[in-house]
CSV table of C-alpha atoms in Angstrom, one decimal:
chain,number,residue,atom,x,y,z
A,159,MET,CA,-23.1,18.9,-10.0
A,160,LYS,CA,-23.3,18.7,-6.2
A,161,THR,CA,-21.7,21.5,-4.3
A,162,MET,CA,-21.1,22.3,-0.6
A,163,LEU,CA,-19.0,24.7,1.3
A,164,TYR,CA,-15.5,23.7,2.3
A,165,GLU,CA,-13.2,26.1,4.1
A,166,GLY,CA,-10.1,24.1,3.6
A,167,LYS,CA,-9.2,24.0,7.3
A,168,PRO,CA,-7.5,21.1,8.9
A,169,ALA,CA,-9.6,18.5,10.7
A,170,VAL,CA,-10.0,19.4,14.4
A,171,VAL,CA,-8.8,16.2,15.9
A,172,SER,CA,-9.0,17.3,19.5
A,173,GLN,CA,-12.7,18.1,19.6
A,174,ARG,CA,-13.7,14.8,17.9
A,175,ALA,CA,-11.4,12.8,20.1
A,176,LYS,CA,-12.3,14.6,23.4
A,177,GLN,CA,-15.9,13.6,22.9
A,178,ALA,CA,-14.7,10.0,22.8
A,179,GLY,CA,-13.0,10.5,26.1
A,180,GLU,CA,-9.5,9.8,24.8
A,181,THR,CA,-6.3,11.4,26.1
A,182,CYS,CA,-3.9,13.1,23.8
A,183,SER,CA,-1.5,10.2,24.1
A,184,GLU,CA,-4.2,7.7,23.2
A,185,ARG,CA,-5.2,9.7,20.1
A,186,TRP,CA,-1.6,9.8,18.8
A,187,SER,CA,-0.4,6.4,20.1
A,188,TRP,CA,1.2,5.6,16.8
A,189,VAL,CA,3.6,8.6,16.6
A,190,GLU,CA,7.3,8.2,17.6
A,191,ARG,CA,7.4,9.5,21.1
A,192,THR,CA,11.1,10.3,21.0
A,193,VAL,CA,10.0,13.0,18.5
A,194,TRP,CA,6.5,14.0,19.5
A,195,THR,CA,6.3,14.9,23.1
A,196,GLU,CA,3.1,15.6,24.9
A,197,ARG,CA,3.6,19.3,24.5
A,198,MET,CA,4.1,19.0,20.8
A,199,LEU,CA,1.0,16.8,20.4
A,200,GLU,CA,-1.1,19.4,22.2
A,201,ALA,CA,0.3,22.1,19.9
A,202,LEU,CA,-0.6,19.8,16.9
A,203,GLU,CA,-4.2,19.4,18.1
A,204,ASP,CA,-4.7,23.0,19.1
A,205,GLY,CA,-3.0,24.3,15.9
A,206,VAL,CA,0.2,26.3,15.6
A,207,LYS,CA,0.2,29.9,14.4
A,208,GLY,CA,-0.9,30.0,10.8
A,209,ASP,CA,-0.9,26.2,10.8
A,210,VAL,CA,2.7,26.3,9.7
A,211,TRP,CA,5.6,24.6,11.5
A,212,PHE,CA,9.0,26.0,12.0
A,213,SER,CA,12.3,24.6,13.5
A,214,LEU,CA,11.8,20.9,12.7
A,215,ILE,CA,15.2,19.9,11.5
A,216,ASP,CA,16.6,19.5,15.0
A,217,LYS,CA,13.9,16.8,15.6
A,218,VAL,CA,15.2,14.9,12.5
A,219,TYR,CA,18.9,14.9,13.5
A,220,ARG,CA,18.3,14.3,17.2
A,221,ARG,CA,20.2,11.1,18.1
A,222,THR,CA,17.1,9.4,19.6
A,223,THR,CA,15.2,10.0,16.4
A,224,LEU,CA,18.0,8.5,14.3
A,225,ASP,CA,18.2,5.5,16.7
A,226,ALA,CA,14.4,4.9,16.4
A,227,ALA,CA,14.6,5.4,12.6
A,228,TRP,CA,17.4,2.8,12.3
A,229,LYS,CA,15.4,0.2,14.2
A,230,ARG,CA,12.5,0.6,11.8
A,231,VAL,CA,14.8,0.4,8.7
A,232,ARG,CA,16.4,-2.8,10.1
A,233,GLN,CA,13.0,-4.3,10.8
A,234,ALA,CA,11.7,-3.5,7.3
A,235,GLY,CA,14.7,-5.2,5.7
A,236,GLY,CA,15.6,-4.6,2.1
A,237,ALA,CA,18.4,-4.8,-0.4
A,238,PRO,CA,21.5,-2.6,-0.6
A,239,GLY,CA,21.3,0.7,-2.6
A,240,SER,CA,23.7,2.1,-5.1
A,241,ASP,CA,26.6,2.1,-2.6
A,242,ARG,CA,26.1,-1.7,-2.1
A,243,GLN,CA,26.1,-1.3,1.6
A,244,SER,CA,23.9,-4.0,3.3
A,245,LEU,CA,21.9,-3.6,6.5
A,246,LYS,CA,24.4,-5.9,8.2
A,247,ALA,CA,27.3,-3.8,7.0
A,248,PHE,CA,25.7,-0.6,8.2
A,249,GLU,CA,24.9,-2.2,11.6
A,250,SER,CA,28.5,-3.4,12.0
A,251,ARG,CA,29.6,0.3,12.3
A,252,LEU,CA,26.3,1.6,13.6
A,253,GLU,CA,27.7,4.1,16.1
A,254,VAL,CA,30.0,5.6,13.5
A,255,ASN,CA,27.3,5.7,10.8
A,256,LEU,CA,24.6,7.3,12.9
A,257,THR,CA,27.0,9.8,14.4
A,258,GLN,CA,28.1,10.8,10.9
A,259,LEU,CA,24.5,11.2,9.7
A,260,GLN,CA,23.7,13.3,12.8
A,261,GLU,CA,26.7,15.6,12.1
A,262,GLU,CA,25.9,16.0,8.4
A,263,LEU,CA,22.3,16.8,9.0
A,264,GLN,CA,23.2,19.3,11.8
A,265,LYS,CA,25.8,21.0,9.7
A,266,GLY,CA,23.7,21.0,6.5
A,267,THR,CA,26.2,18.9,4.6
A,268,TYR,CA,24.1,15.8,4.2
A,269,ARG,CA,23.5,14.8,0.5
A,270,PRO,CA,21.4,11.8,-0.6
A,271,ARG,CA,23.2,9.2,-2.6
A,272,PRO,CA,21.9,7.9,-5.9
A,273,ILE,CA,18.9,5.6,-5.9
A,274,ARG,CA,19.4,2.1,-7.5
A,275,ARG,CA,16.7,1.6,-10.1
A,276,THR,CA,15.4,-1.9,-10.6
A,277,TYR,CA,12.2,-3.3,-12.1
A,278,ILE,CA,9.7,-5.8,-10.7
A,279,ASN,CA,6.9,-7.7,-12.5
A,280,LYS,CA,3.3,-6.3,-12.4
A,281,PRO,CA,1.0,-9.2,-11.4
A,282,GLY,CA,-0.9,-10.5,-14.4
A,283,SER,CA,0.9,-8.2,-16.8
A,284,LYS,CA,3.9,-8.2,-19.1
A,285,GLU,CA,4.7,-4.7,-17.9
A,286,LYS,CA,7.4,-3.9,-15.3
A,287,ARG,CA,7.1,-1.6,-12.4
A,288,PRO,CA,10.0,0.7,-11.6
A,289,LEU,CA,11.4,0.4,-8.1
A,290,GLY,CA,13.9,2.8,-6.5
A,291,ILE,CA,16.1,1.4,-3.8
A,292,PRO,CA,17.7,4.1,-1.6
A,293,THR,CA,20.9,3.4,0.3
A,294,VAL,CA,20.6,2.3,3.9
A,295,ARG,CA,21.8,5.6,5.2
A,296,ASP,CA,19.2,7.5,3.1
A,297,ARG,CA,16.5,5.1,4.3
A,298,VAL,CA,17.4,6.0,7.9
A,299,VAL,CA,17.2,9.8,7.2
A,300,GLN,CA,13.9,9.4,5.3
A,301,THR,CA,12.4,7.4,8.1
A,302,ALA,CA,13.4,10.1,10.6
A,303,LEU,CA,12.0,12.7,8.3
A,304,LYS,CA,8.7,10.8,8.0
A,305,MET,CA,8.5,10.5,11.8
A,306,VAL,CA,8.6,14.2,12.1
A,307,LEU,CA,6.4,15.2,9.3
A,308,GLU,CA,3.7,12.5,9.2
A,309,PRO,CA,1.6,13.7,12.2
A,310,ILE,CA,1.5,17.3,10.8
A,311,PHE,CA,-0.2,16.1,7.6
A,312,GLU,CA,-2.1,13.2,9.1
A,313,ARG,CA,-4.0,15.7,11.2
A,314,GLU,CA,-5.8,17.0,8.1
A,315,PHE,CA,-5.9,14.0,5.8
A,316,MET,CA,-9.4,13.0,4.7
A,317,PRO,CA,-11.1,9.7,5.9
A,318,THR,CA,-11.5,8.8,2.3
A,319,SER,CA,-7.8,8.1,2.0
A,320,PHE,CA,-6.7,4.7,3.3
A,321,GLY,CA,-3.3,3.9,1.7
A,322,PHE,CA,-0.1,4.1,3.8
A,323,ARG,CA,-1.7,5.7,6.8
A,324,PRO,CA,-1.5,4.8,10.5
A,325,GLY,CA,-4.2,2.4,11.5
A,326,MET,CA,-5.6,2.1,8.0
A,327,GLY,CA,-5.1,-0.4,5.2
A,328,CYS,CA,-6.6,-2.3,2.3
A,329,LYS,CA,-9.2,-4.1,4.5
A,330,ASN,CA,-10.5,-0.7,5.8
A,331,ALA,CA,-10.8,0.6,2.2
A,332,LEU,CA,-12.6,-2.6,1.0
A,333,ARG,CA,-14.9,-2.5,4.0
A,334,ARG,CA,-15.9,1.1,3.1
A,335,VAL,CA,-16.6,0.1,-0.5
A,336,VAL,CA,-18.9,-2.7,0.6
A,337,GLU,CA,-20.7,-0.4,3.0
A,338,LEU,CA,-21.4,2.2,0.2
A,339,MET,CA,-22.5,-0.5,-2.2
A,340,ARG,CA,-25.0,-1.8,0.3
A,341,GLU,CA,-26.3,1.7,0.8
A,342,GLY,CA,-27.1,1.9,-2.9
A,343,HIS,CA,-24.0,3.4,-4.4
A,344,THR,CA,-23.9,0.8,-7.2
A,345,TRP,CA,-22.7,3.1,-10.0
A,346,VAL,CA,-18.9,3.2,-9.7
A,347,ILE,CA,-16.1,5.3,-11.3
A,348,ASP,CA,-13.3,2.8,-11.8
A,349,ALA,CA,-10.3,5.1,-12.1
A,350,ASP,CA,-6.7,4.6,-12.8
A,351,LEU,CA,-4.0,7.3,-12.6
A,352,LYS,CA,-1.3,6.8,-15.3
A,353,SER,CA,2.1,6.4,-13.8
A,354,TYR,CA,1.2,8.5,-10.7
A,355,PHE,CA,4.4,8.1,-8.7
A,356,GLU,CA,6.6,8.9,-11.7
A,357,THR,CA,4.6,12.0,-12.8
A,358,ILE,CA,4.1,14.1,-9.6
A,359,PRO,CA,5.4,17.6,-10.5
A,360,HIS,CA,8.1,18.6,-8.0
A,361,ASP,CA,7.3,22.3,-7.9
A,362,ARG,CA,3.6,21.7,-7.1
A,363,LEU,CA,4.4,19.0,-4.5
A,364,MET,CA,6.9,21.4,-2.8
A,365,ALA,CA,4.2,24.1,-2.8
A,366,GLU,CA,1.9,21.6,-0.9
A,367,MET,CA,4.7,20.9,1.6
A,368,ARG,CA,5.2,24.7,2.2
A,369,ARG,CA,1.6,25.1,3.3
A,370,ARG,CA,2.4,23.3,6.6
A,371,VAL,CA,6.3,23.4,6.8
A,372,ALA,CA,8.4,26.6,6.8
A,373,ASP,CA,11.7,25.1,7.9
A,374,SER,CA,13.9,25.7,4.9
A,375,ARG,CA,16.3,22.9,5.8
A,376,ILE,CA,13.5,20.4,6.0
A,377,LEU,CA,12.2,21.6,2.6
A,378,ASP,CA,15.7,21.4,1.1
A,379,LEU,CA,16.0,17.8,2.4
A,380,ILE,CA,12.7,16.8,0.8
A,381,GLU,CA,13.7,18.5,-2.5
A,382,GLY,CA,17.0,16.7,-2.3
A,383,PHE,CA,15.3,13.3,-2.1
A,384,LEU,CA,13.0,14.3,-5.1
A,385,LYS,CA,16.0,15.2,-7.2
A,386,GLN,CA,18.5,12.7,-6.1
A,387,GLN,CA,20.2,10.9,-9.0
A,388,ILE,CA,19.1,7.5,-10.2
A,389,LEU,CA,21.5,4.7,-11.1
A,390,GLU,CA,20.1,2.5,-13.9
A,391,ASP,CA,22.2,0.2,-16.1
A,392,LEU,CA,25.5,1.8,-14.9
A,393,THR,CA,24.1,5.3,-16.0
A,394,TYR,CA,23.2,8.2,-13.7
A,395,TRP,CA,20.3,10.5,-14.5
A,396,THR,CA,18.3,13.1,-12.5
A,397,PRO,CA,14.5,12.9,-12.5
A,398,GLU,CA,12.6,16.1,-13.3
A,399,LYS,CA,9.3,14.9,-11.7
A,400,GLY,CA,8.0,12.0,-9.6
A,401,THR,CA,8.9,10.4,-6.3
A,402,PRO,CA,10.5,7.0,-6.5
A,403,GLN,CA,8.4,3.9,-5.5
A,404,GLY,CA,10.5,2.2,-2.8
A,405,ALA,CA,11.6,5.3,-1.0
A,406,VAL,CA,10.4,5.5,2.6
A,407,ILE,CA,9.1,9.1,2.2
A,408,SER,CA,7.3,8.6,-1.1
A,409,PRO,CA,3.9,7.2,0.3
A,410,LEU,CA,3.6,10.3,2.6
A,411,LEU,CA,4.5,12.7,-0.2
A,412,SER,CA,2.0,11.0,-2.6
A,413,ASN,CA,-0.8,11.3,-0.1
A,414,VAL,CA,0.1,15.0,0.5
A,415,TYR,CA,-0.2,15.7,-3.2
A,416,LEU,CA,-3.6,14.0,-3.7
A,417,HIS,CA,-5.0,15.6,-0.5
A,418,GLU,CA,-6.5,18.5,-2.5
A,419,VAL,CA,-8.3,16.0,-4.7
A,420,ASP,CA,-9.7,14.2,-1.7
A,421,LYS,CA,-11.0,17.5,-0.3
A,422,ARG,CA,-12.6,18.7,-3.5
A,423,VAL,CA,-14.3,15.4,-4.3
A,424,LYS,CA,-15.7,15.2,-0.7
A,425,ALA,CA,-16.8,18.9,-0.9
A,426,ALA,CA,-18.7,18.1,-4.1
A,427,GLY,CA,-20.7,15.4,-2.2
A,428,TYR,CA,-19.2,12.3,-3.8
A,429,GLU,CA,-18.1,9.1,-2.0
A,430,MET,CA,-14.6,8.3,-2.9
A,431,VAL,CA,-12.4,5.5,-1.6
A,432,ARG,CA,-8.7,6.0,-2.3
A,433,TYR,CA,-5.7,3.8,-1.6
A,434,ALA,CA,-2.6,5.7,-2.7
A,435,ASP,CA,-3.0,6.2,-6.5
A,436,ASP,CA,-5.9,3.6,-6.8
A,437,PHE,CA,-9.3,5.0,-6.2
A,438,VAL,CA,-13.0,4.5,-7.0
A,439,ILE,CA,-16.0,6.9,-6.7
A,440,LEU,CA,-19.3,5.3,-5.8
A,441,CYS,CA,-22.5,7.0,-6.9
A,442,ARG,CA,-26.3,6.3,-6.7
A,443,ASP,CA,-27.2,6.8,-10.4
A,444,TYR,CA,-25.7,7.3,-13.8
A,445,GLN,CA,-26.0,11.1,-13.9
A,446,GLU,CA,-24.1,11.4,-10.6
A,447,ALA,CA,-21.4,9.0,-11.8
A,448,LYS,CA,-21.0,11.0,-15.0
A,449,GLU,CA,-20.6,14.3,-13.1
A,450,ALA,CA,-18.2,12.6,-10.7
A,451,LEU,CA,-16.0,11.4,-13.5
A,452,SER,CA,-16.0,14.8,-15.1
A,453,LEU,CA,-14.8,16.3,-11.7
A,454,ALA,CA,-12.2,13.6,-11.2
A,455,THR,CA,-10.8,14.3,-14.7
A,456,GLU,CA,-10.7,18.0,-14.1
A,457,LEU,CA,-9.0,17.7,-10.7
A,458,THR,CA,-6.3,15.3,-11.8
A,459,ALA,CA,-5.6,17.5,-14.8
A,460,GLU,CA,-5.2,20.5,-12.5
A,461,ARG,CA,-2.6,18.5,-10.5
A,462,GLY,CA,-0.7,17.7,-13.7
A,463,LEU,CA,-1.8,14.1,-13.6
A,464,THR,CA,-3.6,11.9,-16.2
A,465,LEU,CA,-6.4,9.4,-15.8
A,466,HIS,CA,-5.7,6.3,-17.9
A,467,ALA,CA,-8.3,6.5,-20.6
A,468,ASP,CA,-8.4,2.8,-21.3
A,469,LYS,CA,-8.6,1.9,-17.6
A,470,THR,CA,-11.1,4.5,-16.4
A,471,SER,CA,-14.9,3.9,-16.8
A,472,VAL,CA,-18.3,4.1,-15.3
A,473,VAL,CA,-19.6,0.7,-14.2
A,474,ALA,CA,-23.2,-0.3,-13.2
A,475,THR,CA,-22.3,-3.0,-10.7
A,476,HIS,CA,-25.9,-4.0,-10.2
A,477,GLU,CA,-26.2,-5.2,-13.8
A,478,LYS,CA,-25.0,-8.6,-14.8
A,479,GLY,CA,-21.6,-8.8,-16.3
A,480,GLN,CA,-20.5,-5.3,-15.1
A,481,GLY,CA,-18.0,-5.0,-12.3
A,482,PHE,CA,-14.7,-3.4,-11.3
A,483,ASP,CA,-11.4,-4.4,-9.7
A,484,PHE,CA,-10.1,-2.8,-6.6
A,485,LEU,CA,-7.3,-3.8,-4.3
A,486,GLY,CA,-7.1,-7.4,-5.5
A,487,TYR,CA,-10.9,-8.0,-5.5
A,488,HIS,CA,-13.5,-8.0,-8.3
A,489,PHE,CA,-16.8,-6.4,-7.3
A,490,GLU,CA,-19.9,-7.4,-9.3
A,491,ASN,CA,-23.7,-7.8,-8.6
A,492,GLY,CA,-23.4,-7.2,-4.9
A,493,THR,CA,-20.6,-9.6,-4.2
A,494,ARG,CA,-16.9,-10.0,-4.7
A,495,TRP,CA,-14.2,-12.5,-5.4
A,496,PRO,CA,-10.4,-12.4,-6.3
A,497,ARG,CA,-9.7,-10.6,-9.5
A,498,LYS,CA,-8.1,-12.6,-12.3
A,499,LYS,CA,-4.6,-11.1,-11.7
A,500,SER,CA,-4.9,-12.1,-8.0
A,501,LEU,CA,-5.9,-15.7,-8.9
A,502,LYS,CA,-3.1,-15.9,-11.4
A,503,LYS,CA,-0.5,-14.7,-8.9
A,504,PHE,CA,-1.8,-17.2,-6.3
A,505,LYS,CA,-1.7,-20.1,-8.8
A,506,ASP,CA,1.7,-19.2,-10.0
A,507,THR,CA,3.1,-19.3,-6.5
A,508,ILE,CA,1.4,-22.7,-5.8
A,509,ARG,CA,2.8,-24.0,-9.1
A,510,SER,CA,6.3,-23.1,-8.1
A,511,LYS,CA,5.8,-25.1,-4.9
A,512,THR,CA,4.2,-28.2,-6.5
A,513,ARG,CA,6.5,-29.1,-9.3
A,514,ARG,CA,6.6,-32.9,-10.0
A,515,SER,CA,10.3,-33.2,-9.5
A,516,ASN,CA,11.0,-31.4,-6.2
A,517,GLY,CA,12.5,-34.1,-4.1
A,518,ARG,CA,10.5,-33.4,-0.9
A,519,SER,CA,8.1,-35.5,1.0
A,520,MET,CA,4.3,-34.8,0.5
A,521,ARG,CA,4.0,-33.6,4.1
A,522,ASP,CA,6.8,-31.0,3.5
A,523,ILE,CA,5.2,-29.9,0.3
A,524,ILE,CA,1.8,-29.5,1.9
A,525,GLN,CA,3.3,-27.4,4.7
A,526,ASP,CA,4.9,-25.2,2.1
A,527,VAL,CA,1.6,-24.8,0.2
A,528,ASN,CA,-0.2,-24.0,3.4
A,529,LYS,CA,2.0,-21.0,4.1
A,530,THR,CA,0.8,-19.5,0.8
A,531,SER,CA,-2.8,-20.6,1.1
A,532,ILE,CA,-3.3,-19.4,4.7
A,533,GLY,CA,-1.9,-16.0,3.9
A,534,TRP,CA,-3.9,-15.7,0.7
A,535,PHE,CA,-7.1,-16.7,2.5
A,536,GLY,CA,-6.5,-14.2,5.2
A,537,TYR,CA,-6.9,-11.4,2.6
A,538,PHE,CA,-9.5,-13.0,0.3
A,539,LYS,CA,-11.7,-14.8,2.9
A,540,HIS,CA,-14.6,-12.4,2.2
A,541,SER,CA,-14.9,-13.7,-1.4
A,542,HIS,CA,-18.0,-15.4,-2.6
A,543,TRP,CA,-18.2,-19.0,-1.3
A,544,THR,CA,-17.9,-20.5,-4.8
A,545,THR,CA,-14.3,-19.2,-5.0
A,546,PHE,CA,-12.7,-21.8,-2.7
A,547,LYS,CA,-13.8,-25.3,-3.6
A,548,PRO,CA,-12.4,-25.2,-7.2
A,549,LEU,CA,-9.1,-23.9,-5.8
A,550,ASP,CA,-8.9,-26.8,-3.3
A,551,GLY,CA,-9.6,-29.2,-6.2
A,552,TRP,CA,-6.9,-27.6,-8.3
A,553,ILE,CA,-4.3,-27.8,-5.6
A,554,ARG,CA,-5.1,-31.4,-4.7
A,555,ARG,CA,-4.9,-32.3,-8.4
A,556,ARG,CA,-1.3,-31.0,-8.5
A,557,LEU,CA,-0.5,-32.9,-5.3
A,558,ARG,CA,-1.9,-36.1,-6.8
A,559,SER,CA,0.3,-35.5,-9.9
A,560,ILE,CA,3.3,-35.4,-7.6
A,561,LEU,CA,2.3,-38.7,-6.1
A,562,ARG,CA,2.0,-40.2,-9.5
A,563,GLY,CA,5.5,-39.1,-10.2
A,564,TYR,CA,6.6,-40.9,-6.9
A,565,ASN,CA,5.2,-44.1,-8.4
A,566,LYS,CA,7.0,-43.5,-11.8
A,567,GLU,CA,3.7,-42.8,-13.5
A,568,LYS,CA,3.5,-40.1,-16.2
A,569,GLY,CA,0.8,-37.5,-16.8
A,570,ILE,CA,-1.4,-35.4,-14.6
A,571,SER,CA,-3.8,-36.7,-12.0
A,572,ARG,CA,-7.0,-38.2,-13.4
A,573,GLY,CA,-10.2,-39.8,-12.1
A,574,LYS,CA,-9.0,-42.9,-10.3
A,575,ASP,CA,-6.4,-40.9,-8.5
A,576,ASN,CA,-9.2,-39.4,-6.4
A,577,ILE,CA,-9.9,-42.9,-5.0
A,578,ARG,CA,-6.2,-43.8,-4.5
A,579,TRP,CA,-5.6,-40.5,-2.6
A,580,PRO,CA,-8.9,-39.1,-1.4
A,581,ASN,CA,-9.2,-35.7,0.2
A,582,LYS,CA,-8.9,-37.2,3.6
A,583,PHE,CA,-5.4,-38.4,2.7
A,584,PHE,CA,-4.2,-34.8,2.3
A,585,GLN,CA,-6.1,-33.7,5.3
A,586,ASP,CA,-4.3,-36.2,7.4
A,587,LEU,CA,-1.0,-34.8,6.2
A,588,GLY,CA,-2.1,-31.4,7.4
A,589,TYR,CA,-3.5,-29.8,4.2
A,590,CYS,CA,-5.5,-26.6,5.0
A,591,SER,CA,-8.6,-26.6,2.9
A,592,LEU,CA,-9.7,-23.2,1.7
A,593,TYR,CA,-13.3,-24.3,1.5
A,594,ASP,CA,-13.3,-25.7,5.0
A,595,ALA,CA,-11.7,-22.5,6.3
A,596,HIS,CA,-14.4,-20.4,4.6
A,597,ARG,CA,-17.2,-22.6,5.9
A,598,ALA,CA,-15.8,-22.3,9.5
A,599,LEU,CA,-15.6,-18.5,9.0
A,600,LEU,CA,-19.3,-18.3,8.0
A,601,GLN,CA,-20.3,-20.5,10.9
A,602,SER,CA,-18.4,-18.4,13.4
A,603,SER,CA,-19.9,-15.1,12.1
C-alpha cells in the first residue's frame, strides 16, 4: 500500500494565498464580516495558540450576527418546524424574536425545540429519505453558529472534499473526476456509505469539534442540536447518534467528521473525490484499487461507519459495460451521461407538465416545460451528444399527443403527427431544444 508522511497540521492558507498576491479579505471573501473581522482573519491564517479557539459564544449571540443569520434563513425559505411557526410569522415579530434569542444565548438558557421529522422520496427508488425540519428560531441560531465555526474548519479541509463548502459544488467535483480519468485513473472505487447522516457517533463527532473549539458553551450548543428531540407521528424521541438531514449545521458537522478519512486517503497517495457522504477513489490499476478499497473500508469502520456492501465495488471504467454513477452522472468508457435515476426524475417532471387534459395553451405548456429542460440541461450539458436528441423526440411526442387531444383524437402521437406538427411548429412556439442547445455549446467551445 502507498504511504507518505502526514503531520496532521492544518493547511497554511496564508502562504499559498500570499504567493497569489491576494489580500486577507480577498482570500476569505465568503465569510460573514459581521463575525470575522480583519484581525480575526489574520489570527485564523497565522494560527491561534494550540490551534484551538476560545471565547466564541459572544460572536454567536451578537445582534449583528443574528440579524445576518435571519436574512440567510429567510432567503433559504422552508417549512415550519414542530412549533408550526412560519417564516412570515417569525418575521412579524422579528425584533422580539431576535432579542429573545440573543438573551437566551447570552444567559445560557437557550434550548433547541424538537425537530419535525418528515420523509421525502429518493429519486428512482421506493425508499424514503428522512428529513429533519428545525424550527425557524433554531435555524437562525444554527446559521449564526455555522457563520462562526465554518472558517475555523474550512482552513484545514482537504481539496478532495467538495460538498457543502464555500466556492465548491457538484460541478467542481465532476470536473475533478474527469481530469483524473483523462490522466489514466480508470479503475474506480464506487463507494456508498450506509445511512451516513443517521449513523455519525455523537461522542466521536464532539471529540473532533474539541480539537479546534474549547468554548464549552459552543460545544454544549452543538451537542444540544445533536440530541434535540425529534417529533415523528405525534411521538417524541431522542436520537443517540446521527445529525439530522435538513438542519443548517449538519453539512458542516458531516464534513468535520469525515475530514480524518480525507487526510488518511490522501496521505496514502490515493485520489479521492468526495461530495458529503458520496465519494469515489480513482486509481491507475486493479491492485491499487484493491488496496484503496481495503483502506476505505478500514477507515470508515474506525469512524463507526459502514460501507454499503451491495453498492460498493471496484469498476474498470475503460472496459465496455463497466461504469459508475456519481452526482447524477454515469461514467463509462471515457464519457458520461445522466444516470438512469436522473433521467427518470427528469421524465417524471416533464410527464407531470404534459398531461393530455391540462387546459392550457400549447405555448404555456412549452414555457413550463422549458423551465425544467433549461435547468436540467445546465447541469447535464456535458453529457455525451447522443443523450439529447432522443429526449427532444420524447418531449415533442408528448406535446403532439396533447394536440391530438385538442382535436378530440384518442391515443398517443404517431407517424403522421410529425407532418401535421413538425419540429419547427414547436420551435416557433418557443420550445428550447436540448439537442440544439448542446450543439451550440460544442460550437462555442
